[in-house]
Each structure stands twice: as structure tokens, then as C-alpha cells.
CSV table of C-alpha atoms in Angstrom, one decimal:
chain,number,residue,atom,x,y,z
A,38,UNK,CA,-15.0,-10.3,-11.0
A,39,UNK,CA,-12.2,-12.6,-10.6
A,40,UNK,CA,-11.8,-15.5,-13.4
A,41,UNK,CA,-13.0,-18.8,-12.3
A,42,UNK,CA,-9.9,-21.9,-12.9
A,43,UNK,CA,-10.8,-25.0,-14.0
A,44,UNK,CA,-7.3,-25.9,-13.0
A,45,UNK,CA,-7.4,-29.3,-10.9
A,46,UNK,CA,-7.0,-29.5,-7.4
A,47,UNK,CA,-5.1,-32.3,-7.1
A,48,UNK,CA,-2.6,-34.9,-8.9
A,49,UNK,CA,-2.5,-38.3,-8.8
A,50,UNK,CA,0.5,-39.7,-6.9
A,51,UNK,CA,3.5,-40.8,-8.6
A,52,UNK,CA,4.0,-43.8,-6.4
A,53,UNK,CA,0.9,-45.7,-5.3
A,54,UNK,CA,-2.6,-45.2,-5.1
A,55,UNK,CA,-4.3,-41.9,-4.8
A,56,UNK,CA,-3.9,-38.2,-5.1
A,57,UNK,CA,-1.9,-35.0,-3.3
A,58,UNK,CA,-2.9,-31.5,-3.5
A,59,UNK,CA,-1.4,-29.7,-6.1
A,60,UNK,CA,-3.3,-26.3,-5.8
A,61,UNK,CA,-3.7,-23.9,-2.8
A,62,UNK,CA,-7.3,-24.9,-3.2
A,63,UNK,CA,-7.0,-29.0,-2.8
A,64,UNK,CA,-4.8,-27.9,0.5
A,65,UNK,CA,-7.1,-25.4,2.2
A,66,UNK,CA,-9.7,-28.7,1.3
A,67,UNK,CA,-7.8,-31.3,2.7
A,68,UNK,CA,-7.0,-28.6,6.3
A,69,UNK,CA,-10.6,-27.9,6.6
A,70,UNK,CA,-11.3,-32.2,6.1
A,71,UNK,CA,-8.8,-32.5,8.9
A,72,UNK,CA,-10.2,-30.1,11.3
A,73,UNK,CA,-13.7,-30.9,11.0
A,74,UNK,CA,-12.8,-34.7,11.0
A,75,UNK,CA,-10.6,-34.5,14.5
A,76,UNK,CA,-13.4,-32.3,16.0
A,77,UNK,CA,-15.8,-35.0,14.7
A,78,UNK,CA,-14.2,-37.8,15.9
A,79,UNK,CA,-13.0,-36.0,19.7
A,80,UNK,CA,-17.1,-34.6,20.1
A,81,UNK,CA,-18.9,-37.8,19.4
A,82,UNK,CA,-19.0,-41.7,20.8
A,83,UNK,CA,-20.1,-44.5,19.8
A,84,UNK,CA,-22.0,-45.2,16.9
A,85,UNK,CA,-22.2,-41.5,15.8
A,86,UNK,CA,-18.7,-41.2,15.2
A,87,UNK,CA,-18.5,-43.7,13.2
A,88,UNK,CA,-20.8,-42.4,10.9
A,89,UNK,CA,-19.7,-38.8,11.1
A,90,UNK,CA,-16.8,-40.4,10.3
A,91,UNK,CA,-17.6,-42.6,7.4
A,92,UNK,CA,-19.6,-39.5,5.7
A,93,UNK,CA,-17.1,-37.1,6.1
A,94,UNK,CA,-14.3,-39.4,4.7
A,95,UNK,CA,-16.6,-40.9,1.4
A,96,UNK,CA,-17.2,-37.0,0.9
A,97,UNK,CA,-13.8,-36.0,0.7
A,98,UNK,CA,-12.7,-39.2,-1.3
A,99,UNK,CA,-15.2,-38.2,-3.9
A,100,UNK,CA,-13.9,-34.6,-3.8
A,101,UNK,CA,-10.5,-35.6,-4.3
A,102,UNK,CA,-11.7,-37.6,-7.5
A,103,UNK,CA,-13.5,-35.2,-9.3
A,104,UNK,CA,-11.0,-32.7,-8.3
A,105,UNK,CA,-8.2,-35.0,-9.9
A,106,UNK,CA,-6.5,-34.3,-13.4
A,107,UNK,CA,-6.0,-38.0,-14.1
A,108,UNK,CA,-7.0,-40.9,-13.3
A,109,UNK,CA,-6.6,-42.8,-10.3
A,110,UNK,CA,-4.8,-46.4,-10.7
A,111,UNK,CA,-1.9,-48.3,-8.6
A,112,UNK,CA,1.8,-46.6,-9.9
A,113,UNK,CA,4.5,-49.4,-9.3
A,114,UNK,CA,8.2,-48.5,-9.5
């Protein structure tokens, strides 16, 4: 069996607020959250979308944060 990483996903940004993929694993997350997200938001109306959309984005916020090595905070020049 392959050896599971503990190796972090993502990295917080160097300017800003937030986090980029850092791993081929926090990329292949962030295509599939863009895929389903588009098809979400292109099959649904109304109030539906909305909340497909608002699930699908807290879901993937929290991913990113507990996929993080650091914390997230504001970086200022």
C-alpha cells in the first residue's frame, strides 16, 4: 500500500487573505469545486442555486482551512 502524506494541501498566500494550492491534491480539489460549482450554478434557478451555491462554497472554504499549513490572516506589503 502506498504511504498516506500528511503534507498540506495548500499555503497561505503571501499577499492578502487566503490560501493557493500547493499540492497536486489542493489543485485536483479546487478543479473538481469549479466544475461541480459551474454545473451547479448553470442547472439550477432561483432560490436553489443559491443555496447549492452557498453549500458548496462554505464546504470548500472549510476544506481549504483545515487543509492549510498556517494560519490564515491579512499579509500587507
Amino acid at each position: 500500500m502506498g504511504k498516506i502524506s500528511n503534507r498540506a494541501w495548500f499555503k497561505p498566500k503571501t499577499f492578502g487573505f487566503g490560501a493557493s494550492p500547493a499540492s497536486w491534491q489542493g489543485w485536483l480539489a479546487t478543479a473538481i469545486f469549479v466544475v461541480v460549482f459551474i454545473a451547479a450554478t448553470l442547472s439550477l434557478r432561483g432560490l436553489g442555486q443559491w443555496i447549492a451555491d452557498g453549500v458548496l462554497l462554505a464546504g470548500f472554504v472549510a476544506l481549504v482551512c483545515a487543509k492549510t499549513d498556517g494560519e490564515w490572516r491579512w499579509r500587507g506589503l
